[in-house]
Amino acid sequence: MTTITNISLSRRRFLGGSAASAGVFMLGLHLPLGRAALADDVDGDMNAYIGIADDGTVTIRNPYIEMGQGTYTSIPMLIAEELDIGMDIIRVEQAPPGEAYRLLYDGSRRFTGGSFSVRSAFKPLRTAGATARKMLMKAAADEWGVPLAECSTDNGRVVHEQSGRSLGYGELAPLAAQLETPADVELKSSADYRLLGTPVARTDSAIKSNGQAQFGIDVRVDGMVYAAVKQSPVFGGKVKSVDAAAVRDKPGVIAVDEIPNGVAVIAQTYWQAQQALAELPVEFDTSETDSAGFSSDAYRDELDQHLDDSGVAAEDSGDAPAALAAAARTISADYHAPFLAHATLEPMNCTALVEEGHCTVWAPNQGVDSVVMAATEVTGLDADRITVHTPYLGGGFGRRFIMDYTVQAVTLANRRKGTPIQVIWTREEDTQHDFYRPLIAARYRAGFDDDNQPVSLHTTTAGDGPIRRHMSSPDEEMKVDPSVMEGVMHQPYAIANKRADYVYRPVAAPIGFWRSVGHSMNAFFTESFIDEMAHAAEQDPIEFRRSMLNEEPRFRKVLDTAVQMAGWKGQAWDADDGRKHAMGVALHQSFNSIVAEVAEVSISDIDEIQVHKVWCAVDCGFAVNPRIVTMQMESGIAFGLSAALLEQITVSDGKVEQANFDSYPFLPPQRMPEVEVEIVNSGADLGGIGEPGTPPIAPAVANGLFALTGKRLRDLPLRADEVTA
Amino acid sequence: MAKLTVNGKEHDIDASDETPLLWALRDIVGLTGTKFGCGQGLCGACTVHVDGEVTRSCITPLKQAAGKSVTTIEGLSEDGVSHPLQKAWVAEDVPQCGYCQSGQIMAAAAFLRDNPEPSDQDIWDGMANLCRCGTYLRIHRAIKRAARKEV
Ligand code: FES
Ligand code: FES
């Protein structure tokens, strides 16, 4: 594979340090998470989620970062509910690295992604709140010499009703912190929730409306200088030669230096660094990279050649190929999804300061342990010598799992001990050095019996995926990459014979996790093809889906809800604007949440695909904060629609052809549809919310365009000229 | 050296004439509320007012702003919360990641000043800043809310 520096999610584990901040008593919570690792903290390390200051202000250490998805509101809500406090006295802080903050995969990992945050924190953080409350009550009971059972709490105070006494949490916290942590606490039943399930306002809206919210790019450290970087335009290339002398005398320039895959100019201001870099003569050596001749067109052709390979079955029930061969009627269709960039509005950046025996990193990241690991690898320091600050992220969408930009900042700072350095990528670097949603091709085949009933669904998906790339050791044979196959396998529709084949074709380009990952393309393939099947079976797409969902009441309910909201119209109609409009539907489960979307579409006067309105029904089990769930559906729809209509990365000779927002545009305000969201609280296990809104929109729009024009678009992005021609 | 009034305060900026206003504000004046998104005038994250005009500061060289009065998000209201748009933004919970929002609010402020009673279409036509998080519907609602003075 290519030689891209690629320190990312890893199965390696190591211990991080942490410290309680001064003036705040940290309750030593040893959460009953059922694993021994937390015992690491018992010897006085005050790893904890809750700190209570003298004045009663509660600091909540959030193990998850805030990148727009609302964790700085929904996570504290879990604690506030059980601790019996209002949201107004809460300060949210990013938890430092440390074992106690690993809530994923049985307490072994911590990252923000996979739409995991609220569902993984739901039990442990409510437990944290309830445990703290019980300790505060015990401290008060001891103080008053009354039975614990006679104490209760009321919004930040422990109350002894009989005697009319009460004490604030701030007064009790130092006493409570001395107490044994109770092993078992009872959690409220959902009927008693005050906060959970209500539309609590975001904690970060005000500071994000006045410029105060600090993003990575806003970090300012005394004596800090700036670095602009140029990475090998061809993936995996290295610097061959650089003429540093040519720019050394430019205004503000401090140094020219190498980074793992390119060069950096360090200067007093970022603009000076950028200006000098633009004039820096640099040549790259691409002789040793597999990517040198890589082209996305050729790769797509290669995938197409392998769509009849037998592959590895990710799902195999009945005998789909045989049923297909015996079917009265069959249909088959090929689909494609392109490489996509994340295009976070805040470009990659990182600030680092290395001093003797210590390294401090300010890194927008989706996994603090990965930052620590990157810094240890570059500096050779132990993990407990690394301090990480995680600011607000100006978007993440899966990009900031991968630590390439962190490695650059730490590399530069490590060679200049004592000087803080901030690396900022230009938009062009950001677009051309992303870890892209992979290009995938798929062939879908269905067979019907004499009564036009579906009897077989056989799919083949060819490509490469980020889980195999970033999470397996190279020698590990990953037969089925879930990041390629999620959303193809185990679909809810009852079809007697189903097979989903995966054909692994390694891609010589950097790939990564893009909001909703495999679902982002597979929902498009699957739900477009279900529509094709409905058409082939001469059935209404809604009725066709419903007929295969008799055993799936949750799916039916979500589908029916969206259809009702939309006032479903199966045929195109003449709308008030003088054009024909039509509706399309898609239903998809991802991250344990089920979402149905109906899109109303037309072709605009300027021959663009126009999506007028989207009706969205979502079942995430229980909406902890319905306001945030609604916001995330709006956001997920915008993100998915942007990709469906506009986004595509192409690669030629190992080099990305897009650069800034003119060549890689994303959804502008004028193309945002109206969105109406309804939440179905089914009471099922919690599902995620940051990603599931994204997958259904592309197929809903494509299905609507089919209803509108009778033409089927099978490649993303959807092109209006292919339906109007 | 350029003289600039930023949020009512005079600054002598020691930077070349060609330095974009964006970087002068961020790296020299020290106001980081104005954001860098594209550097090419394509996204609006860097929107400020120069003598009241909506300006994409990433493509505005310092010499063009010299002697003029610049307002950034930090100077929109004295306390950072009391501008009707800031109140409306909070009421509608507009921001997600928040990175575009300084620019959105600065663009909206000038837009509303020129169109105090905008129709829906006026807002769609008048607001061009990009938001990767797709907060457009809430931006729209917040502008309407501020226009109706429901804050
Ligand atoms: S940063 Fe100025 S328009 Fe994008
Ligand atoms: S809120 Fe994230 S870019 Fe607009």
Short mmCIF file of C-alpha atoms in Angstrom, two decimals, chain A residues 67-68 201-202 205-206 208-211 213 215 217-218 220 226 269-271 341-343 345-347 393-395 397 425-428 627 630-632 634-635 638-639 642 647 660-662 666-670 672-673 675, chain B residues 16 18-20 23 26-28 32-33 35-40 42-43 45 73-74 79-81 86 89-102 105 124-125 127-134 136-138 141:
data_model
loop_
_atom_site.label_atom_id
_atom_site.label_comp_id
_atom_site.label_asym_id
_atom_site.label_seq_id
_atom_site.Cartn_x
_atom_site.Cartn_y
_atom_site.Cartn_z
CA MET A 67 -18.65 18.73 16.33
CA GLY A 68 -22.21 19.91 15.88
CA ALA A 201 -31.77 23.87 24.31
CA ARG A 202 -28.16 23.47 23.27
CA SER A 205 -25.55 28.15 20.92
CA ALA A 206 -24.65 31.45 22.55
CA LYS A 208 -21.28 29.93 18.70
CA SER A 209 -23.24 33.08 17.92
CA ASN A 210 -20.72 35.60 19.12
CA GLY A 211 -17.33 34.29 18.05
CA ALA A 213 -16.39 29.33 20.82
CA PHE A 215 -12.00 25.97 17.53
CA ILE A 217 -7.71 27.12 14.46
CA ASP A 218 -8.42 29.72 17.16
CA ARG A 220 -3.49 31.02 20.71
CA TYR A 226 2.31 29.34 12.10
CA THR A 269 1.83 34.83 10.64
CA TYR A 270 -0.09 32.28 8.69
CA TRP A 271 -0.35 34.52 5.67
CA ALA A 341 -14.39 14.44 0.69
CA HIS A 342 -15.50 15.45 4.15
CA ALA A 343 -15.02 19.15 3.50
CA LEU A 345 -15.66 23.93 7.03
CA GLU A 346 -12.80 24.27 9.47
CA PRO A 347 -9.80 22.91 7.57
CA LEU A 393 -14.57 20.98 16.03
CA GLY A 394 -15.64 22.93 12.97
CA GLY A 395 -17.13 19.73 11.61
CA PHE A 397 -17.98 13.80 9.80
CA TRP A 425 -4.09 23.51 5.88
CA THR A 426 -5.43 25.52 3.00
CA ARG A 427 -8.76 24.43 1.62
CA GLU A 428 -6.93 23.00 -1.36
CA ARG A 627 -34.70 18.94 19.58
CA THR A 630 -34.62 16.90 14.75
CA MET A 631 -31.54 19.05 14.13
CA GLN A 632 -29.51 15.98 13.28
CA GLU A 634 -32.06 18.16 9.12
CA SER A 635 -28.29 18.12 9.07
CA ALA A 638 -28.51 18.23 3.99
CA PHE A 639 -25.26 16.27 4.08
CA SER A 642 -25.26 17.50 -0.91
CA GLU A 647 -20.15 15.94 -4.60
CA ASN A 660 -11.58 24.34 -3.42
CA PHE A 661 -15.35 24.80 -3.10
CA ASP A 662 -15.62 25.82 -6.74
CA PHE A 666 -21.44 21.32 -1.41
CA LEU A 667 -25.09 22.14 -0.80
CA PRO A 668 -25.73 25.90 -0.89
CA PRO A 669 -28.65 27.42 1.02
CA GLN A 670 -30.75 27.80 -2.11
CA MET A 672 -31.88 23.17 0.96
CA PRO A 673 -35.34 21.61 1.01
CA VAL A 675 -37.64 19.33 6.20
CA SER B 16 2.08 43.99 4.03
CA GLU B 18 -1.58 42.51 0.36
CA THR B 19 -2.28 40.67 3.59
CA PRO B 20 -5.92 39.63 3.54
CA TRP B 23 -5.42 37.14 8.60
CA ARG B 26 -7.02 36.80 13.28
CA ASP B 27 -3.26 36.82 13.65
CA ILE B 28 -2.45 40.46 14.31
CA THR B 32 -10.50 34.83 16.04
CA GLY B 33 -14.29 34.94 15.69
CA LYS B 35 -13.13 32.20 10.32
CA PHE B 36 -11.07 30.80 7.50
CA GLY B 37 -12.97 28.35 5.33
CA CYS B 38 -11.73 28.59 1.75
CA GLY B 39 -9.58 31.68 1.29
CA GLN B 40 -11.15 32.27 -2.13
CA LEU B 42 -16.42 30.96 -1.87
CA CYS B 43 -17.91 30.13 1.53
CA ALA B 45 -16.97 31.99 6.84
CA ILE B 73 -18.68 39.21 15.07
CA GLU B 74 -17.01 40.29 18.32
CA ASP B 79 -22.06 41.99 25.34
CA GLY B 80 -22.05 39.31 22.65
CA VAL B 81 -25.62 38.25 23.31
CA GLN B 86 -27.73 36.60 18.33
CA TRP B 89 -29.78 32.34 16.78
CA VAL B 90 -29.97 31.06 20.33
CA ALA B 91 -33.76 30.83 20.30
CA GLU B 92 -33.68 28.68 17.18
CA ASP B 93 -30.57 26.76 18.26
CA VAL B 94 -29.06 27.49 14.86
CA PRO B 95 -25.42 26.48 15.31
CA GLN B 96 -24.27 22.92 14.99
CA CYS B 97 -20.50 22.80 14.69
CA GLY B 98 -20.77 26.59 14.69
CA TYR B 99 -17.83 27.27 12.43
CA CYS B 100 -19.79 29.13 9.74
CA GLN B 101 -22.01 31.00 12.13
CA SER B 102 -19.94 34.15 12.71
CA ILE B 105 -24.66 36.28 11.43
CA TRP B 124 -33.14 32.62 0.20
CA ASP B 125 -31.90 35.10 -2.41
CA MET B 127 -28.06 34.72 2.11
CA ALA B 128 -25.31 32.92 0.24
CA ASN B 129 -22.93 31.73 2.96
CA LEU B 130 -22.26 28.01 3.07
CA CYS B 131 -22.87 25.76 6.04
CA ARG B 132 -21.49 22.23 5.90
CA CYS B 133 -23.70 21.16 8.79
CA GLY B 134 -26.79 22.15 6.83
CA TYR B 136 -29.90 26.59 6.54
CA LEU B 137 -33.48 26.08 7.70
CA ARG B 138 -32.72 27.38 11.15
CA ARG B 141 -36.08 30.91 10.70
#
